[in-house]
XYZ file of C-alpha atoms in Angstrom:
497
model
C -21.712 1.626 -11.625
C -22.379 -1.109 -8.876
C -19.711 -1.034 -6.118
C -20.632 -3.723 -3.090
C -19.979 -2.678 0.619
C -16.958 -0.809 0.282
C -15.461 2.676 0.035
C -14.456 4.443 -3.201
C -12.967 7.634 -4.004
C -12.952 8.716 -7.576
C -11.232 11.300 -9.650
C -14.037 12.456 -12.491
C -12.355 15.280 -14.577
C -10.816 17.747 -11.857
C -13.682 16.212 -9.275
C -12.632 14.333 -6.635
C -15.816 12.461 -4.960
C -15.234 9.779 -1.786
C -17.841 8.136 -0.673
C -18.846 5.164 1.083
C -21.140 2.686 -0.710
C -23.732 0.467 0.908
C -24.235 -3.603 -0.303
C -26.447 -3.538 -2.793
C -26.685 0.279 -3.809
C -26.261 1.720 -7.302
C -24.407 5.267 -7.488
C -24.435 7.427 -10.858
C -21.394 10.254 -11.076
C -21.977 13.215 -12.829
C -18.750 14.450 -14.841
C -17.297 17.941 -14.286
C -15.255 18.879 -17.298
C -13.972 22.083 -16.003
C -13.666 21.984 -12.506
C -11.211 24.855 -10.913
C -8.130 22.651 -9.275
C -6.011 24.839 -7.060
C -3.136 25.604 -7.987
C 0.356 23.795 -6.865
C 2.047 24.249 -3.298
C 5.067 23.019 -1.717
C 3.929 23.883 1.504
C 3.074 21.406 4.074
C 0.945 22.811 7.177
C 1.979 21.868 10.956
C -0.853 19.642 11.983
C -3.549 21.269 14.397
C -3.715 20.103 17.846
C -5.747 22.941 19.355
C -9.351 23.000 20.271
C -11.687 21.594 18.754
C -14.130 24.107 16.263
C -17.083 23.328 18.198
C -14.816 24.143 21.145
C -13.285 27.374 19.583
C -16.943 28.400 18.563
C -18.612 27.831 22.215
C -15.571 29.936 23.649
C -16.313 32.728 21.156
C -20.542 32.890 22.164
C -19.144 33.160 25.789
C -16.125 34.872 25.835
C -15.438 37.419 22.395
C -17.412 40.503 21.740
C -21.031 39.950 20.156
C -20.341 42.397 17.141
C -17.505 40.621 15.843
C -19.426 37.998 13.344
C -18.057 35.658 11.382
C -17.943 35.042 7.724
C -19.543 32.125 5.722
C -22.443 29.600 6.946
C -20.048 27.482 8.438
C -17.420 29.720 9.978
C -13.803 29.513 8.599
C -11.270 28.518 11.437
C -7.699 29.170 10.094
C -4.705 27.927 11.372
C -1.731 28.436 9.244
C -1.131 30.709 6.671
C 2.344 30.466 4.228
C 2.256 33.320 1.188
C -0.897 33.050 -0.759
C -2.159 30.437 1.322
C -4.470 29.700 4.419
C -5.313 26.486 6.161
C -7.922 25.759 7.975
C -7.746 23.113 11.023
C -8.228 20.321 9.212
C -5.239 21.452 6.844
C -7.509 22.397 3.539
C -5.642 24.393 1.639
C -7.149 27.997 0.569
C -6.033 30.814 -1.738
C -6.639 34.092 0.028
C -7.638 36.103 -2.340
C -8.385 38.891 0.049
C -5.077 39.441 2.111
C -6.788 39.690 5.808
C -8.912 42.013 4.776
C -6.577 43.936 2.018
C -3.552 43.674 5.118
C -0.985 40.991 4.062
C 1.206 42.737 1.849
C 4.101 40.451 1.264
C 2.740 37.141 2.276
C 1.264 35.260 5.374
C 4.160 34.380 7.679
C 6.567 35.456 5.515
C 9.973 33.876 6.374
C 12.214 37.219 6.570
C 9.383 38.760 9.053
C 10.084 36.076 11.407
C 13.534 35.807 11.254
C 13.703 39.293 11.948
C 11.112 39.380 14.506
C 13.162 36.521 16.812
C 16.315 38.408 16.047
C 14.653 41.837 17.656
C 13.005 40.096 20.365
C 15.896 38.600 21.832
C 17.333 41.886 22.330
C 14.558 44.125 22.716
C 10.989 44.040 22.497
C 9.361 47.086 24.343
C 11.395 50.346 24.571
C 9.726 53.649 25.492
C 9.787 56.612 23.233
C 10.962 58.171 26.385
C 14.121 56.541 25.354
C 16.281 56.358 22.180
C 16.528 53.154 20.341
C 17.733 52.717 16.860
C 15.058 50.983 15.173
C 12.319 53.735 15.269
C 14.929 56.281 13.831
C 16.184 53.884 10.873
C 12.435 53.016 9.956
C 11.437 56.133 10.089
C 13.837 57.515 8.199
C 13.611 54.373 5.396
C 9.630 55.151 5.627
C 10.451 59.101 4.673
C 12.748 58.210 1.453
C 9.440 56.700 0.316
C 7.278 59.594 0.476
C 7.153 63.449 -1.096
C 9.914 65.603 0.373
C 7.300 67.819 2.288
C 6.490 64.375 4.168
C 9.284 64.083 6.239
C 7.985 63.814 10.116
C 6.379 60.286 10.918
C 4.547 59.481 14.094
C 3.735 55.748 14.753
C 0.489 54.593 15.545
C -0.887 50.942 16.345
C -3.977 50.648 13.303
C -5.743 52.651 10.666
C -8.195 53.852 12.866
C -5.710 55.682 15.148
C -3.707 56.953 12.724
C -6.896 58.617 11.003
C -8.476 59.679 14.074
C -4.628 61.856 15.000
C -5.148 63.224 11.864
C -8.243 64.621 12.417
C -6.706 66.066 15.367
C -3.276 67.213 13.861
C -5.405 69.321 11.051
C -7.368 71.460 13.891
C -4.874 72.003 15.383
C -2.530 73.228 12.915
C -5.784 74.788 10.725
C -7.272 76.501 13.952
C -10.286 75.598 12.306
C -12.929 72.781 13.209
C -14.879 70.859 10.234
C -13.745 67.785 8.647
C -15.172 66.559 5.037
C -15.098 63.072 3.511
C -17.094 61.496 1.409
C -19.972 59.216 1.220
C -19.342 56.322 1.375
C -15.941 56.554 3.105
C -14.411 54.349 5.331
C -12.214 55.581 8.260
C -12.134 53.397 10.502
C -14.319 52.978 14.109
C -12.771 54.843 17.333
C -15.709 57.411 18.246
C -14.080 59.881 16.093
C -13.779 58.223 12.770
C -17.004 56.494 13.619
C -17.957 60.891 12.368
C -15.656 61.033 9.438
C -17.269 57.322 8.165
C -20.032 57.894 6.162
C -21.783 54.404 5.482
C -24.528 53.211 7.983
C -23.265 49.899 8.854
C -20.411 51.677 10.834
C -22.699 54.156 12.514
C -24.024 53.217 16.647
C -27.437 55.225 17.030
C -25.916 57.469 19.421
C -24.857 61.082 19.609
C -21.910 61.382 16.944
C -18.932 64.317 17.503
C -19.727 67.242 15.732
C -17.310 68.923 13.131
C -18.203 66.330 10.086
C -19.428 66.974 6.827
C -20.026 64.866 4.042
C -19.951 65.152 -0.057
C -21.282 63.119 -2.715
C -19.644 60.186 -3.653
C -17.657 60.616 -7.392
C -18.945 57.045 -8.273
C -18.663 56.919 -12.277
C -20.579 53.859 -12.338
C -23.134 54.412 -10.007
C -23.338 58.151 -9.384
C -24.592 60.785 -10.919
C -21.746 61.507 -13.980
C -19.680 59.048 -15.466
C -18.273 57.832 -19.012
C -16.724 55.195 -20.318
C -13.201 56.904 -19.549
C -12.733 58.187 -16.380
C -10.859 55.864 -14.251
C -7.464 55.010 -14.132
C -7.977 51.526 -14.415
C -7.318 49.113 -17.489
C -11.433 48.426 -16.911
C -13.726 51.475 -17.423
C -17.439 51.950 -16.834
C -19.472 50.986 -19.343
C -21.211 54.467 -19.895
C -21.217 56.730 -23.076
C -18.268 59.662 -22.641
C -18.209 62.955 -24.314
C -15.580 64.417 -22.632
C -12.510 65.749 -24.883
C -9.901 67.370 -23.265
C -11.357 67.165 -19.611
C -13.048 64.245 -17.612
C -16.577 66.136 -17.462
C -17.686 63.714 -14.554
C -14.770 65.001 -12.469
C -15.835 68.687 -13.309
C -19.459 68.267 -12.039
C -18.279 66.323 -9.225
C -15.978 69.105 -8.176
C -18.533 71.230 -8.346
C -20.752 69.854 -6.435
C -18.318 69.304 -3.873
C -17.297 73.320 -4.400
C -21.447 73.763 -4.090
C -21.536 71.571 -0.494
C -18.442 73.497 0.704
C -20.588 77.016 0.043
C -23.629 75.735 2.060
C -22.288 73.318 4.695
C -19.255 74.744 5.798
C -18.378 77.865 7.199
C -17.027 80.947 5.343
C -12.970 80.220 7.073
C -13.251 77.018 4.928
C -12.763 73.146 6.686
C -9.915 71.530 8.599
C -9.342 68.799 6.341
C -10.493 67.194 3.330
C -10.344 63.133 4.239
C -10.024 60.662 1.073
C -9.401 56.926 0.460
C -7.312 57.295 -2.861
C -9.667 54.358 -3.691
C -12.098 53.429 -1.725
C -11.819 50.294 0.038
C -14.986 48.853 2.128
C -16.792 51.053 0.424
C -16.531 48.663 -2.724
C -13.491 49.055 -4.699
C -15.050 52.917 -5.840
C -11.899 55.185 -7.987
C -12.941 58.665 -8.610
C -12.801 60.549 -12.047
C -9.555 62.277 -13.462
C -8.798 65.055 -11.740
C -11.594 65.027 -9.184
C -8.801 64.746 -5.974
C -6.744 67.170 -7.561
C -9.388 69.237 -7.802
C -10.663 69.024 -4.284
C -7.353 69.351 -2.512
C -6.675 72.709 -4.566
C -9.789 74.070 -3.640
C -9.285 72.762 0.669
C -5.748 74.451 0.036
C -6.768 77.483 -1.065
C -9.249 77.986 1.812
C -6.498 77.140 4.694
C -7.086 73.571 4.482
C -5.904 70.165 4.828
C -5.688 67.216 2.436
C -5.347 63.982 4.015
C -4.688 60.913 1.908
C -5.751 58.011 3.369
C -3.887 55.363 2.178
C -4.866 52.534 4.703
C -5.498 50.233 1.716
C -3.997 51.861 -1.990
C -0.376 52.171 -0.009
C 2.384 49.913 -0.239
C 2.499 49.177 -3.503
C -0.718 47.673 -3.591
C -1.992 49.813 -6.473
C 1.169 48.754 -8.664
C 2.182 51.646 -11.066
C 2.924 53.939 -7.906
C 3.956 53.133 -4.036
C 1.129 55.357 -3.071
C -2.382 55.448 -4.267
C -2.278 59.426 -4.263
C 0.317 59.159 -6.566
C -1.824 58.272 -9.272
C -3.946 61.563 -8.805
C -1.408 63.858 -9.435
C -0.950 64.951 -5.425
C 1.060 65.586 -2.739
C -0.977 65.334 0.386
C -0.303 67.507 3.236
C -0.446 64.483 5.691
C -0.616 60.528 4.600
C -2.739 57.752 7.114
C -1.022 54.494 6.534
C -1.414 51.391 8.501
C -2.841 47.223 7.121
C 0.018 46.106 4.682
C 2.645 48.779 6.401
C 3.379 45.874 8.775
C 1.707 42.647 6.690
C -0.876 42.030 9.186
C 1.755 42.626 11.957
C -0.232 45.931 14.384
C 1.551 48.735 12.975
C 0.351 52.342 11.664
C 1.956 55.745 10.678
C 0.995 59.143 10.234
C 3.442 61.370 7.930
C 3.737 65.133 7.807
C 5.327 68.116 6.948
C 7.981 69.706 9.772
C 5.448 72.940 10.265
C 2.251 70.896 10.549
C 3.958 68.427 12.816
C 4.507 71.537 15.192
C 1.116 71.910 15.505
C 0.873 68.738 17.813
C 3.851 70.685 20.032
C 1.036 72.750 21.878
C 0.885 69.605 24.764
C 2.198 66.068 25.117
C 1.194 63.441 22.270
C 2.153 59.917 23.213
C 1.551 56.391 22.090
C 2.730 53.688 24.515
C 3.355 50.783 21.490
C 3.098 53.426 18.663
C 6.908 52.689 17.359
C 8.010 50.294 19.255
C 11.677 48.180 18.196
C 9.297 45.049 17.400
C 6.900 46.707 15.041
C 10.153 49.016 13.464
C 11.222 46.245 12.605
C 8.247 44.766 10.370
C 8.097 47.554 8.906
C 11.518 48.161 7.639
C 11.614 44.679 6.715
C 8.243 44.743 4.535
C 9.729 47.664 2.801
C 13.096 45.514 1.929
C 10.729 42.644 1.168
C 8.347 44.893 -1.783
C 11.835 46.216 -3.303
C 13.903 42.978 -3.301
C 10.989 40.640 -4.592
C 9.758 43.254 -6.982
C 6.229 43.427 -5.437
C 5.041 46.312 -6.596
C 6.086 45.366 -10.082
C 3.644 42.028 -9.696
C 0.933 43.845 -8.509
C 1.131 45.808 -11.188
C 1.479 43.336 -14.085
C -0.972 40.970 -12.360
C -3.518 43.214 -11.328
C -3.777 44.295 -15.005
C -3.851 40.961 -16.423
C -6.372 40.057 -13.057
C -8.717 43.235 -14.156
C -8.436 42.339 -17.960
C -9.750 38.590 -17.302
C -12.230 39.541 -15.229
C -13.664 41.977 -17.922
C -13.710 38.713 -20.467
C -15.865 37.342 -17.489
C -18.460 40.868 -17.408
C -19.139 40.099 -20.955
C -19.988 36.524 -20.516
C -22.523 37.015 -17.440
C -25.251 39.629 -17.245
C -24.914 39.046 -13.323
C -21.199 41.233 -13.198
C -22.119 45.286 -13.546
C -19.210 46.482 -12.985
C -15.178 45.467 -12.755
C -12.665 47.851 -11.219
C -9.718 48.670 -10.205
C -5.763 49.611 -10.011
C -2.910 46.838 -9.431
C -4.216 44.330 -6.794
C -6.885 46.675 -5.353
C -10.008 44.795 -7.685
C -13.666 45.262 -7.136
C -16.191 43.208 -8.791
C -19.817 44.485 -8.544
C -23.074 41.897 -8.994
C -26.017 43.206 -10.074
C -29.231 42.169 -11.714
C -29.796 44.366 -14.236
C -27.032 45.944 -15.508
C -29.415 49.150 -17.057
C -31.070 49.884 -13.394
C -27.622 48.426 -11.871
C -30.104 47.074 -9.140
C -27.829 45.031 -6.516
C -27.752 41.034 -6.739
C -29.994 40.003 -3.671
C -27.726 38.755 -1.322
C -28.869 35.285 -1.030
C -27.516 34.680 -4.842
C -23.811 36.664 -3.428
C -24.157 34.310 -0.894
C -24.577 31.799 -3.052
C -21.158 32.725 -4.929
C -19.194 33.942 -2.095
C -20.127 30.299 -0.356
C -19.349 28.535 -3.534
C -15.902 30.084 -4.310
C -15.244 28.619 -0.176
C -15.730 25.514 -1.422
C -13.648 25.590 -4.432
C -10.819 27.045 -1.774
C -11.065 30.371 -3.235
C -11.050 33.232 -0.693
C -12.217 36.901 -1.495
C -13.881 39.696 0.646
C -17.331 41.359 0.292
C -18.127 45.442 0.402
C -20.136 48.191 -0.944
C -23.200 49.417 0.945
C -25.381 46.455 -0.326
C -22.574 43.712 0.296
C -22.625 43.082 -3.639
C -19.235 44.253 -4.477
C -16.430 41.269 -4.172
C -13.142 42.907 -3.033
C -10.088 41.028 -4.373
C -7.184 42.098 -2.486
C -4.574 39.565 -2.245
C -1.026 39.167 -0.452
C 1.022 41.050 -3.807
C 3.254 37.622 -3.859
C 0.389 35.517 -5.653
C 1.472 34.285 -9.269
C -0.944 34.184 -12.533
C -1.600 30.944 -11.777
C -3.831 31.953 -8.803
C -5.128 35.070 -10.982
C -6.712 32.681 -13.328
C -8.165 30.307 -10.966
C -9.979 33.057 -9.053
C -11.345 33.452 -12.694
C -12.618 30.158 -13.028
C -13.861 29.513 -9.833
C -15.799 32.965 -10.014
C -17.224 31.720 -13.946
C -18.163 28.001 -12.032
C -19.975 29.741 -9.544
C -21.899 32.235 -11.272
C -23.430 29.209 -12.962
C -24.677 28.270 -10.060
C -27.549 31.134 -10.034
């Protein structure tokens, strides 16, 4: 093709190329049969008229902590988000695929949360718990209804982190007794405290940590010691040879080695608390065999302890069958950490308990400044109305299972996927390069993928310990439309390496 001194822009299959051509120049095109075209969106973004990136990046080396890195090469710099959908300052369109980090429940900037939010803060927005106002009580007792009738005492918090680290606190208290477990490769969250209960060394300072933690092996049936080809409640299982008959054998030897840790590392009154993601979330997208939670929280119980279910992530209907990620072990937790899609990105966090273990916290003055406040009540009650009336947790469901069943179709058509996981919208997809040793993918060929889905528009997250898991986590609104172009984009890419 010989174009003279002008500029062309060319649609070749779902490619779209523009490019300026110099006098005298010959340009060949390559044709992409199958290239991933997002899919449709009514929305039109505002148009940015803030700094510039170079601006907003020069501002960050100066001004914004050190630790906080960015992801991708060439940092992302959002500026409007609507539902599925984030755009960046130039107004490309993106499907997030990851929800802020597994946070947006319902939907970036969902139109209800704001209308509620200007309604609230032209009456109120900061009232001390010091005082009575009737959004705290309403919420709280709309959050309740949603939870097992021993959980029936809330206490707000601000984030995850907070609301884990008053748990820890709560369950010596009301325990008299001092050791915490988790597991390995748990994630907590990062005041000083949880920093303890975290057990993965990316989220661990070299300095002194608080004493009072213990840790037990991780119940990964895909990666851990025991596993078959039927242990998770997931529509995708491990692919690993089962025996088991009437009982998940992996979740027997787990417990037992949990039962052997508890003999040697704790002491003879028993632990605190037993802490547990009811699917592990930075961690990698990890879901324990049957019975394994059950299992633990029977033997904590039986020994004076606490089971905390830490449903930071799984809650909310995220995991689609059940509201609550515990649910789906058989369990009633004696107290429940929720905070991300409780307020759809919007800084909210609970704690729930029974009446007698809330009285445990009556022994001096707890308070929380913003923990409750009519703003944040608010959110919440309205994300609750917003899952129910838009039948969210039904589409996680049905979508998630659909999400997980494609995603298998793409294991078996690339040695480079090990592993795919999951419950509802809670999806892990683990790159390896041998699927026998299960050796991770080095990370410059994730990078390679994780970049290339970017430039597609395609949005997902990145866990495990070697950064080789993808976490797809999405706002629960997205449609099948965006299920199967996540699946494309990720088959386009993988070709890549």
């Amino acid at each position: 093709m010989l174009i003279r001194g002008q500029a062309v822009a060319l649609f070749l299959g779902y490619q779209y190329i523009s490019v300026t051509l110099s006098k005298n120049k010959m340009f060949i095109f390559r044709r992409y049969s199958s290239f991933p075209k997002l899919p449709k969106c009514e929305f039109t973004p505002e148009k940015y008229q803030g700094p510039s990136l170079e601006k907003i990046k020069s501002i960050r080396k100066t001004h914004i902590n050190p630790i906080i890195t960015t992801y991708y090469g060439k940092p992302l710099a959002i500026h409007q988000g609507y539902k599925q959908w984030l755009f960046d300052l130039e107004g490309k369109r993106y499907l997030d695929m990851f929800g802020g980090i597994c946070t947006v429940s319902v939907g970036h900037s969902h139109p209800r949360i704001t209308e509620a939010v200007n309604e609230q803060m032209k009456t109120l927005v900061h009232c001390s718990n010091v005082y009575l106002h009737p959004q705290i009580h309403q919420y709280s007792e709309k959050l309740a209804a949603k939870l097992p009738n021993n959980l029936k005492v809330i206490y707000f918090v601000n984030s995850g982190s907070e609301a884990n680290d008053l748990a820890i606190l709560m369950a010596r208290c009301h325990t008299k007794k001092q050791e915490i477990m988790s597991l390995k490769n748990c994630y907590h969250g990062m005041t000083y405290q949880t920093m303890a209960l975290t057990c993965s060394g990316h989220y661990r300072y070299p300095v002194v940590q608080n004493p009072g933690f213990l840790r037990t092996m991780n119940p990964d049936v895909y990666k851990g010691l025991w596993g078959g080809n039927c242990c998770r409640d997931s529509p995708v299982q491990a692919d690993r040879s089962c025996d088991c008959t009437n009982e998940c054998e992996a979740g027997i030897n787990y417990l037992k080695q949990f039962e052997n840790d508890i003999t040697y590392e704790a002491p003879k009154t028993g632990i605190a608390a037993f802490f547990a993601e009811s699917i592990q979330g930075v961690g990698g997208t990890v879901q324990f065999p049957k019975n394994y939670i059950k299992g633990v929280k029977e033997k904590v119980n039986s020994m004076g302890g606490l089971f905390v279910a830490d449903e930071v992530q799984t809650g909310f209907g995220r995991t689609g069958e059940h509201f609550w990620g515990f649910q789906s072990h058989g369990i009633e937790p004696d107290i429940v950490t929720m905070a991300k899609g409780i307020g759809n990105g919007f800084p909210l966090a609970a704690v729930a308990t029974s009446p007698e273990i809330a009285q445990s916290l009556t022994k001096a003055t707890h308070f929380n400044t913003f923990g409750g406040n009519p703003v944040s009540c608010v959110v919440g009650s309205t994300v609750l109305d917003i899952i129910e009336d838009e039948n969210l947790q039904e589409n996680a469901h049905n979508l998630g299972s659909y999400l997980l069943l494609e995603l298998k179709k793409l294991k078996e058509e690339s040695l480079y996927i090990g592993d795919v996981r999951g419950k509802g919208l809670m999806i892990g997809v683990e790159f390896v390069s041998d699927r026998v040793t299960k050796e991770p993918l080095s990370s410059e060929k994730i990078m390679k993928v994780w970049e290339g889905c970017l430039d597609y528009g395609l949005i997902v997250g990145k866990g495990g310990i070697n950064g080789n898991v993808f976490r797809i986590k999405p706002p629960m609104c997205i449609t099948k439309e965006d299920a199967d172009f996540t699946v494309e984009v990720l088959r386009q890419t993988l070709k890549t390496i």
